[in-house]
Amino acid sequence: MEKQNLLFFFSISSCFFLFPLLSEIRGVQGSASHHHHSHGGHRGLYGGFRPRTLFVFGDSYADTGNNRKSVANSWKVPYGVTFPGKPAGRFSDGRVLTDYLAKYLGLKSPIPYRWRKYAPNRLRYGMNFAYGGTGVFKTLVLDPNMTTQIDFFQNLINESVYNQGDLQSSLALLTIAGNDYGAFLSKGGTAQPLGCLPRSTVLNSFQECNATENTVVDLHNLLLQQAVAKLNNESKLDPKAFVILDLYGSFTQVLKTKGEYLGSVRFETPLKPCCMGMSSKYYCGSVDEKGAEMYTVCKNPEGAFFWDMVHPTQAGWRAVYMSLKSTLEQIK
C-alpha cells in the first residue's frame, strides 16, 4: 500500500504536522462513487510520495470561504482586494497559507465545504472544512468547531465521496490560531497568546511585540513538541509520522527581518496593519449607519505584513510560506 499522509497545521503553536491518514478510519470503503476520484499519489514528495488531495481543518488562517456572508468580515469590502479583486471569504486582502500550500503540492486550493455542491469537479483536489473564529472547543462564534469539521469529513467518507484510494494519496492541513485562548480570556482567564498581532501591539503604536504574551506561545509549543514526540514514538506506521514546521518561528523571523532575507518585498512597519478602523470601536470593513466606510486601507498592501488586527496580507502569507519552504522541501 502506498504511503499515506495527513498534514496538520497548528498555528497557535505555530506548527504543521505530517502523519498517516489511516484508510481504516471508521470504516472507509474501497469502492468509488459516481463522483469519486480514486488515484494514487505522484512520486517525488514525502519519501517518493506526492499527494493528490488536500483536506483542511481549522479557523480563519485557513478558511477560504466557509463563513456565512451575513456575518463574516471576510465577505466584506475591502477583503479580497488583491485577490481575487473582491471579497471571497478569505480573511486577508488575497491568498492565505492554504492557497500557497496547495500550490506547493501542485494542487488547486480545495473547495470550501459550504460550496462543495456548486463545484463537484473540484472535489478531486480535496476540501476545506475550516471556519473562521472556531477552535478545538467552543469559542465565541457558533460556527463548526474542530470536532464538527471532522464529523463533516467523516460523513463524506461514509457517503463514498472519498474512499480508501483518496485517503492513501492525501494530506490534511489543520490550523488553530488561538481562538480557544480568546474564549478562555473572555471568561476571565489570563492567558493572551500571540503577542505580535496588531491587536496586541496597538498599545505601543505597533512598535514591538508583547514579550509576556509570547511566553504563552513558547510554553504551548514546548508542550506540543513533547506531545508530538510521544505520538511519533507510538506510531506503528512511521517513526516520523508527525513532523512539526515552526510557523511561529517563521512569523518571528519575517517580522524581525522585515522580510528582507527572503529577497522579496520589504515590510517597513511590519507590525502595523494595512486595514484598520478609524477608532477602537471600528475595524477593517466597518461601515456606519449610513453605509460610510469607517476604516482606512494602506496604499500598498504588498508592503504590509498584516492585513487587519489579526491576519496577514497575501504578501505576509507568502513571506511566511517562503520561510517555511526550505523545511517543507526537507520532508521527503
CSV table of C-alpha atoms in Angstrom, one decimal:
chain,number,residue,atom,x,y,z
A,1,MET,CA,0.0,0.0,0.0
A,2,GLU,CA,1.3,3.5,-0.9
A,3,LYS,CA,2.4,5.8,1.9
A,4,GLN,CA,-0.5,8.0,3.1
A,5,ASN,CA,-0.2,11.2,5.0
A,6,LEU,CA,-2.0,13.9,6.9
A,7,LEU,CA,-0.6,17.3,7.2
A,8,PHE,CA,-1.6,19.0,10.4
A,9,PHE,CA,-1.0,22.7,10.9
A,10,PHE,CA,-1.4,24.3,14.3
A,11,SER,CA,-0.8,28.0,14.2
A,12,ILE,CA,-1.2,29.0,17.9
A,13,SER,CA,1.6,26.5,18.4
A,14,SER,CA,2.7,27.6,15.0
A,15,CYS,CA,3.3,24.2,13.6
A,16,PHE,CA,2.5,21.7,10.9
A,17,PHE,CA,2.3,18.0,11.5
A,18,LEU,CA,2.6,15.3,8.9
A,19,PHE,CA,1.2,12.0,9.9
A,20,PRO,CA,-0.6,8.9,8.4
A,21,LEU,CA,-4.3,9.3,7.5
A,22,LEU,CA,-5.5,5.8,8.1
A,23,SER,CA,-7.6,4.3,5.4
A,24,GLU,CA,-9.4,2.3,8.0
A,25,ILE,CA,-10.8,5.4,9.5
A,26,ARG,CA,-14.2,4.5,10.9
A,27,GLY,CA,-14.9,2.0,8.1
A,28,VAL,CA,-13.7,3.7,4.9
A,29,GLN,CA,-14.8,1.7,1.9
A,30,GLY,CA,-12.6,1.0,-1.0
A,31,SER,CA,-15.2,1.3,-3.7
A,32,ALA,CA,-15.6,4.5,-5.7
A,33,SER,CA,-18.9,6.5,-6.1
A,34,HIS,CA,-20.3,8.2,-9.1
A,35,HIS,CA,-18.4,11.4,-8.5
A,36,HIS,CA,-15.4,9.9,-6.7
A,37,HIS,CA,-11.8,10.3,-7.9
A,38,SER,CA,-9.7,7.4,-6.7
A,39,HIS,CA,-6.0,7.6,-7.6
A,40,GLY,CA,-2.5,7.1,-6.2
A,41,GLY,CA,-0.2,9.9,-5.3
A,42,HIS,CA,2.5,11.1,-7.6
A,43,ARG,CA,6.1,10.3,-6.8
A,44,GLY,CA,8.5,12.9,-5.6
A,45,LEU,CA,7.5,14.2,-2.2
A,46,TYR,CA,7.5,12.8,1.3
A,47,GLY,CA,9.6,9.7,0.7
A,48,GLY,CA,8.7,9.3,-3.0
A,49,PHE,CA,5.1,10.3,-2.4
A,50,ARG,CA,3.2,13.3,-3.7
A,51,PRO,CA,-0.3,13.9,-2.5
A,52,ARG,CA,-3.2,14.3,-4.9
A,53,THR,CA,-5.8,15.7,-2.4
A,54,LEU,CA,-5.6,18.2,0.4
A,55,PHE,CA,-8.1,18.3,3.3
A,56,VAL,CA,-8.1,21.4,5.5
A,57,PHE,CA,-9.5,21.9,9.0
A,58,GLY,CA,-9.2,24.9,11.3
A,59,ASP,CA,-10.0,28.6,11.5
A,60,SER,CA,-9.6,32.0,9.7
A,61,TYR,CA,-5.9,31.3,9.0
A,62,ALA,CA,-7.0,28.6,6.6
A,63,ASP,CA,-10.6,29.4,5.8
A,64,THR,CA,-11.2,30.2,2.1
A,65,GLY,CA,-14.9,30.8,2.1
A,66,ASN,CA,-16.9,28.7,4.7
A,67,ASN,CA,-18.1,31.5,7.0
A,68,ARG,CA,-21.5,32.9,6.4
A,69,LYS,CA,-21.7,36.0,4.2
A,70,SER,CA,-24.1,37.7,6.5
A,71,VAL,CA,-21.7,37.7,9.5
A,72,ALA,CA,-18.1,37.4,8.4
A,73,ASN,CA,-15.8,40.3,7.6
A,74,SER,CA,-14.1,38.1,5.0
A,75,TRP,CA,-17.1,38.7,2.7
A,76,LYS,CA,-17.0,42.5,3.1
A,77,VAL,CA,-15.1,45.1,1.2
A,78,PRO,CA,-12.1,45.6,1.2
A,79,TYR,CA,-11.2,41.9,1.9
A,80,GLY,CA,-10.1,40.2,-1.3
A,81,VAL,CA,-9.0,43.5,-2.9
A,82,THR,CA,-5.7,41.9,-4.1
A,83,PHE,CA,-7.1,38.5,-5.0
A,84,PRO,CA,-9.5,37.8,-6.5
A,85,GLY,CA,-10.3,41.5,-6.6
A,86,LYS,CA,-13.4,41.3,-4.5
A,87,PRO,CA,-14.5,39.7,-1.1
A,88,ALA,CA,-14.3,35.9,-1.5
A,89,GLY,CA,-14.3,34.6,2.1
A,90,ARG,CA,-10.6,34.8,2.9
A,91,PHE,CA,-9.6,36.8,5.9
A,92,SER,CA,-7.0,38.8,4.0
A,93,ASP,CA,-6.6,41.0,1.0
A,94,GLY,CA,-5.8,37.9,-1.0
A,95,ARG,CA,-4.4,34.4,-0.8
A,96,VAL,CA,-3.8,32.7,2.5
A,97,LEU,CA,-1.4,29.9,3.6
A,98,THR,CA,-3.8,27.2,2.4
A,99,ASP,CA,-3.5,28.5,-1.1
A,100,TYR,CA,0.3,28.6,-1.0
A,101,LEU,CA,0.5,25.1,0.4
A,102,ALA,CA,-1.8,23.8,-2.2
A,103,LYS,CA,0.2,25.4,-4.9
A,104,TYR,CA,3.4,23.9,-3.5
A,105,LEU,CA,1.8,20.5,-3.7
A,106,GLY,CA,0.8,21.1,-7.3
A,107,LEU,CA,-2.9,21.2,-6.4
A,108,LYS,CA,-5.7,23.7,-6.8
A,109,SER,CA,-6.9,25.2,-3.5
A,110,PRO,CA,-9.5,22.8,-2.1
A,111,ILE,CA,-13.2,23.8,-2.4
A,112,PRO,CA,-14.7,25.2,0.8
A,113,TYR,CA,-17.1,22.7,2.4
A,114,ARG,CA,-20.0,25.2,2.2
A,115,TRP,CA,-19.7,25.4,-1.6
A,116,ARG,CA,-19.0,21.7,-2.3
A,117,LYS,CA,-22.3,21.2,-4.2
A,118,TYR,CA,-21.6,24.1,-6.6
A,119,ALA,CA,-18.3,22.8,-7.9
A,120,PRO,CA,-18.3,19.0,-7.9
A,121,ASN,CA,-15.4,19.0,-10.4
A,122,ARG,CA,-13.2,20.5,-7.6
A,123,LEU,CA,-13.8,17.6,-5.2
A,124,ARG,CA,-10.8,15.7,-6.7
A,125,TYR,CA,-8.5,18.3,-5.1
A,126,GLY,CA,-9.8,17.7,-1.6
A,127,MET,CA,-11.9,20.0,0.6
A,128,ASN,CA,-11.5,22.9,3.1
A,129,PHE,CA,-13.6,22.5,6.3
A,130,ALA,CA,-12.0,25.4,8.1
A,131,TYR,CA,-14.3,28.1,9.6
A,132,GLY,CA,-13.0,31.5,10.8
A,133,GLY,CA,-13.3,32.1,14.5
A,134,THR,CA,-13.5,28.5,15.6
A,135,GLY,CA,-11.2,26.4,17.7
A,136,VAL,CA,-10.9,22.9,19.1
A,137,PHE,CA,-13.6,23.6,21.7
A,138,LYS,CA,-16.5,26.1,21.7
A,139,THR,CA,-15.3,29.6,21.1
A,140,LEU,CA,-17.1,33.0,20.7
A,141,VAL,CA,-18.7,32.0,17.4
A,142,LEU,CA,-21.4,29.5,16.6
A,143,ASP,CA,-19.7,28.0,13.5
A,144,PRO,CA,-18.5,24.4,13.4
A,145,ASN,CA,-15.5,23.7,15.7
A,146,MET,CA,-12.8,21.1,15.1
A,147,THR,CA,-14.9,18.1,16.2
A,148,THR,CA,-17.8,19.1,13.9
A,149,GLN,CA,-15.5,19.8,11.0
A,150,ILE,CA,-14.0,16.3,11.4
A,151,ASP,CA,-17.5,14.9,11.5
A,152,PHE,CA,-18.3,16.6,8.2
A,153,PHE,CA,-15.2,14.9,6.7
A,154,GLN,CA,-16.3,11.5,8.2
A,155,ASN,CA,-19.8,11.9,6.7
A,156,LEU,CA,-18.3,12.5,3.2
A,157,ILE,CA,-16.3,9.3,3.7
A,158,ASN,CA,-19.4,7.4,4.8
A,159,GLU,CA,-21.1,8.7,1.6
A,160,SER,CA,-18.2,7.5,-0.5
A,161,VAL,CA,-17.4,11.0,-1.7
A,162,TYR,CA,-13.9,10.0,-0.8
A,163,ASN,CA,-12.6,6.4,-0.4
A,164,GLN,CA,-9.5,4.5,0.6
A,165,GLY,CA,-7.6,5.4,-2.6
A,166,ASP,CA,-8.2,9.1,-1.9
A,167,LEU,CA,-7.0,8.9,1.7
A,168,GLN,CA,-3.9,7.0,0.7
A,169,SER,CA,-2.9,9.9,-1.6
A,170,SER,CA,-3.9,12.7,0.7
A,171,LEU,CA,-2.6,15.3,3.1
A,172,ALA,CA,-4.6,17.3,5.6
A,173,LEU,CA,-3.9,20.7,7.0
A,174,LEU,CA,-5.2,21.7,10.4
A,175,THR,CA,-5.0,25.2,11.8
A,176,ILE,CA,-5.7,26.6,15.2
A,177,ALA,CA,-4.7,30.2,15.6
A,178,GLY,CA,-5.7,30.8,19.2
A,179,ASN,CA,-9.5,31.3,19.3
A,180,ASP,CA,-9.7,28.8,22.2
A,181,TYR,CA,-7.4,31.1,24.2
A,182,GLY,CA,-9.6,34.1,23.2
A,183,ALA,CA,-12.7,32.3,24.5
A,184,PHE,CA,-10.8,31.4,27.7
A,185,LEU,CA,-9.8,35.1,28.2
A,186,SER,CA,-13.4,36.3,27.7
A,187,LYS,CA,-14.4,34.1,30.6
A,188,GLY,CA,-12.0,35.6,33.0
A,189,GLY,CA,-8.8,33.8,32.1
A,190,THR,CA,-5.5,35.5,31.9
A,191,ALA,CA,-3.7,33.8,29.0
A,192,GLN,CA,-3.4,36.0,25.9
A,193,PRO,CA,-1.1,34.5,23.3
A,194,LEU,CA,0.3,35.8,20.1
A,195,GLY,CA,1.9,39.0,21.3
A,196,CYS,CA,3.0,40.2,17.8
A,197,LEU,CA,-0.5,40.6,16.5
A,198,PRO,CA,-1.6,44.2,15.9
A,199,ARG,CA,-4.4,43.8,18.4
A,200,SER,CA,-1.7,43.5,21.0
A,201,THR,CA,0.9,45.8,19.5
A,202,VAL,CA,-1.6,48.7,19.0
A,203,LEU,CA,-1.0,49.5,22.7
A,204,ASN,CA,2.6,50.6,21.8
A,205,SER,CA,1.7,52.1,18.4
A,206,PHE,CA,2.8,48.9,16.6
A,207,GLN,CA,6.4,49.3,17.6
A,208,GLU,CA,7.2,46.0,19.3
A,209,CYS,CA,5.7,42.6,20.3
A,210,ASN,CA,4.3,41.8,23.7
A,211,ALA,CA,7.0,39.5,25.1
A,212,THR,CA,4.8,38.5,28.0
A,213,GLU,CA,2.1,37.2,25.8
A,214,ASN,CA,4.6,35.4,23.6
A,215,THR,CA,5.8,33.4,26.6
A,216,VAL,CA,2.4,31.6,26.5
A,217,VAL,CA,3.2,30.6,22.9
A,218,ASP,CA,6.6,29.3,23.9
A,219,LEU,CA,5.1,27.2,26.6
A,220,HIS,CA,2.4,25.9,24.3
A,221,ASN,CA,5.0,25.0,21.7
A,222,LEU,CA,7.1,23.2,24.2
A,223,LEU,CA,4.2,21.0,25.4
A,224,LEU,CA,3.3,20.4,21.8
A,225,GLN,CA,6.7,19.2,20.9
A,226,GLN,CA,6.6,16.8,23.7
A,227,ALA,CA,3.2,15.5,22.7
A,228,VAL,CA,4.4,15.1,19.1
A,229,ALA,CA,7.5,13.2,20.2
A,230,LYS,CA,5.3,10.8,22.1
A,231,LEU,CA,3.0,10.3,19.1
A,232,ASN,CA,6.0,9.5,16.9
A,233,ASN,CA,7.2,7.0,19.5
A,234,GLU,CA,3.9,5.3,19.5
A,235,SER,CA,3.4,5.3,15.7
A,236,LYS,CA,3.2,1.9,14.2
A,237,LEU,CA,3.5,3.0,10.6
A,238,ASP,CA,6.2,5.6,10.6
A,239,PRO,CA,8.5,6.9,13.4
A,240,LYS,CA,8.5,10.3,11.7
A,241,ALA,CA,4.8,10.3,11.0
A,242,PHE,CA,4.3,13.7,12.9
A,243,VAL,CA,6.5,16.5,11.6
A,244,ILE,CA,6.5,19.9,13.1
A,245,LEU,CA,7.0,23.0,10.9
A,246,ASP,CA,7.5,26.1,13.1
A,247,LEU,CA,5.1,28.7,11.9
A,248,TYR,CA,5.6,30.8,15.0
A,249,GLY,CA,9.4,30.9,14.3
A,250,SER,CA,8.6,31.9,10.7
A,251,PHE,CA,6.4,34.7,11.7
A,252,THR,CA,9.1,35.9,14.1
A,253,GLN,CA,11.8,35.7,11.5
A,254,VAL,CA,9.8,37.6,8.9
A,255,LEU,CA,8.9,40.3,11.4
A,256,LYS,CA,12.4,40.8,12.7
A,257,THR,CA,14.0,41.0,9.3
A,258,LYS,CA,11.1,42.9,7.7
A,259,GLY,CA,11.0,40.2,5.1
A,260,GLU,CA,14.3,41.3,3.5
A,261,TYR,CA,16.1,37.9,3.9
A,262,LEU,CA,13.5,36.4,1.5
A,263,GLY,CA,14.6,38.6,-1.3
A,264,SER,CA,11.1,39.9,-1.8
A,265,VAL,CA,9.2,43.0,-0.6
A,266,ARG,CA,10.3,44.8,2.5
A,267,PHE,CA,7.8,45.4,5.2
A,268,GLU,CA,8.8,48.8,6.5
A,269,THR,CA,6.4,48.7,9.5
A,270,PRO,CA,5.7,45.0,9.9
A,271,LEU,CA,3.6,45.2,13.0
A,272,LYS,CA,1.2,47.8,11.6
A,273,PRO,CA,-1.9,46.5,9.8
A,274,CYS,CA,-2.8,47.7,6.3
A,275,CYS,CA,-6.5,47.9,7.1
A,276,MET,CA,-7.8,49.2,10.4
A,277,GLY,CA,-10.8,51.0,11.9
A,278,MET,CA,-10.8,54.8,12.3
A,279,SER,CA,-11.2,54.3,16.0
A,280,SER,CA,-11.2,51.5,18.6
A,281,LYS,CA,-14.9,50.9,18.0
A,282,TYR,CA,-14.4,50.2,14.3
A,283,TYR,CA,-12.5,47.5,12.4
A,284,CYS,CA,-11.5,46.7,8.9
A,285,GLY,CA,-14.6,46.5,6.8
A,286,SER,CA,-16.8,48.6,9.2
A,287,VAL,CA,-19.4,51.0,8.0
A,288,ASP,CA,-21.6,53.4,9.9
A,289,GLU,CA,-25.4,53.5,9.9
A,290,LYS,CA,-25.3,55.5,6.7
A,291,GLY,CA,-23.0,53.0,5.0
A,292,ALA,CA,-20.0,55.2,5.1
A,293,GLU,CA,-16.6,53.4,5.4
A,294,MET,CA,-15.2,53.7,8.9
A,295,TYR,CA,-11.8,52.2,8.1
A,296,THR,CA,-8.6,53.0,6.2
A,297,VAL,CA,-6.6,50.9,3.8
A,298,CYS,CA,-2.9,51.5,3.1
A,299,LYS,CA,-1.9,52.4,-0.5
A,300,ASN,CA,0.2,49.3,-0.9
A,301,PRO,CA,-1.0,46.1,0.8
A,302,GLU,CA,2.0,44.3,-0.8
A,303,GLY,CA,4.3,46.4,1.5
A,304,ALA,CA,2.4,45.3,4.7
A,305,PHE,CA,2.8,42.1,6.6
A,306,PHE,CA,-0.5,42.3,8.5
A,307,TRP,CA,-3.8,43.0,6.7
A,308,ASP,CA,-6.0,43.6,9.8
A,309,MET,CA,-5.6,43.3,13.5
A,310,VAL,CA,-5.2,39.5,13.4
A,311,HIS,CA,-4.5,38.3,9.8
A,312,PRO,CA,-1.5,38.6,7.5
A,313,THR,CA,-1.8,40.1,4.0
A,314,GLN,CA,-1.3,37.9,0.9
A,315,ALA,CA,2.3,39.3,0.9
A,316,GLY,CA,2.7,38.4,4.5
A,317,TRP,CA,1.5,34.8,4.0
A,318,ARG,CA,3.8,34.5,1.0
A,319,ALA,CA,6.7,35.6,3.1
A,320,VAL,CA,5.8,33.1,5.8
A,321,TYR,CA,5.4,30.3,3.2
A,322,MET,CA,8.8,31.2,1.7
A,323,SER,CA,10.4,31.0,5.1
A,324,LEU,CA,8.9,27.5,5.6
A,325,LYS,CA,9.7,26.3,2.1
A,326,SER,CA,13.1,25.0,2.9
A,327,THR,CA,11.7,23.0,5.7
A,328,LEU,CA,8.9,21.6,3.5
A,329,GLU,CA,11.5,20.5,1.0
A,330,GLN,CA,13.3,18.5,3.7
A,331,ILE,CA,10.2,16.4,4.4
A,332,LYS,CA,11.0,13.8,1.7
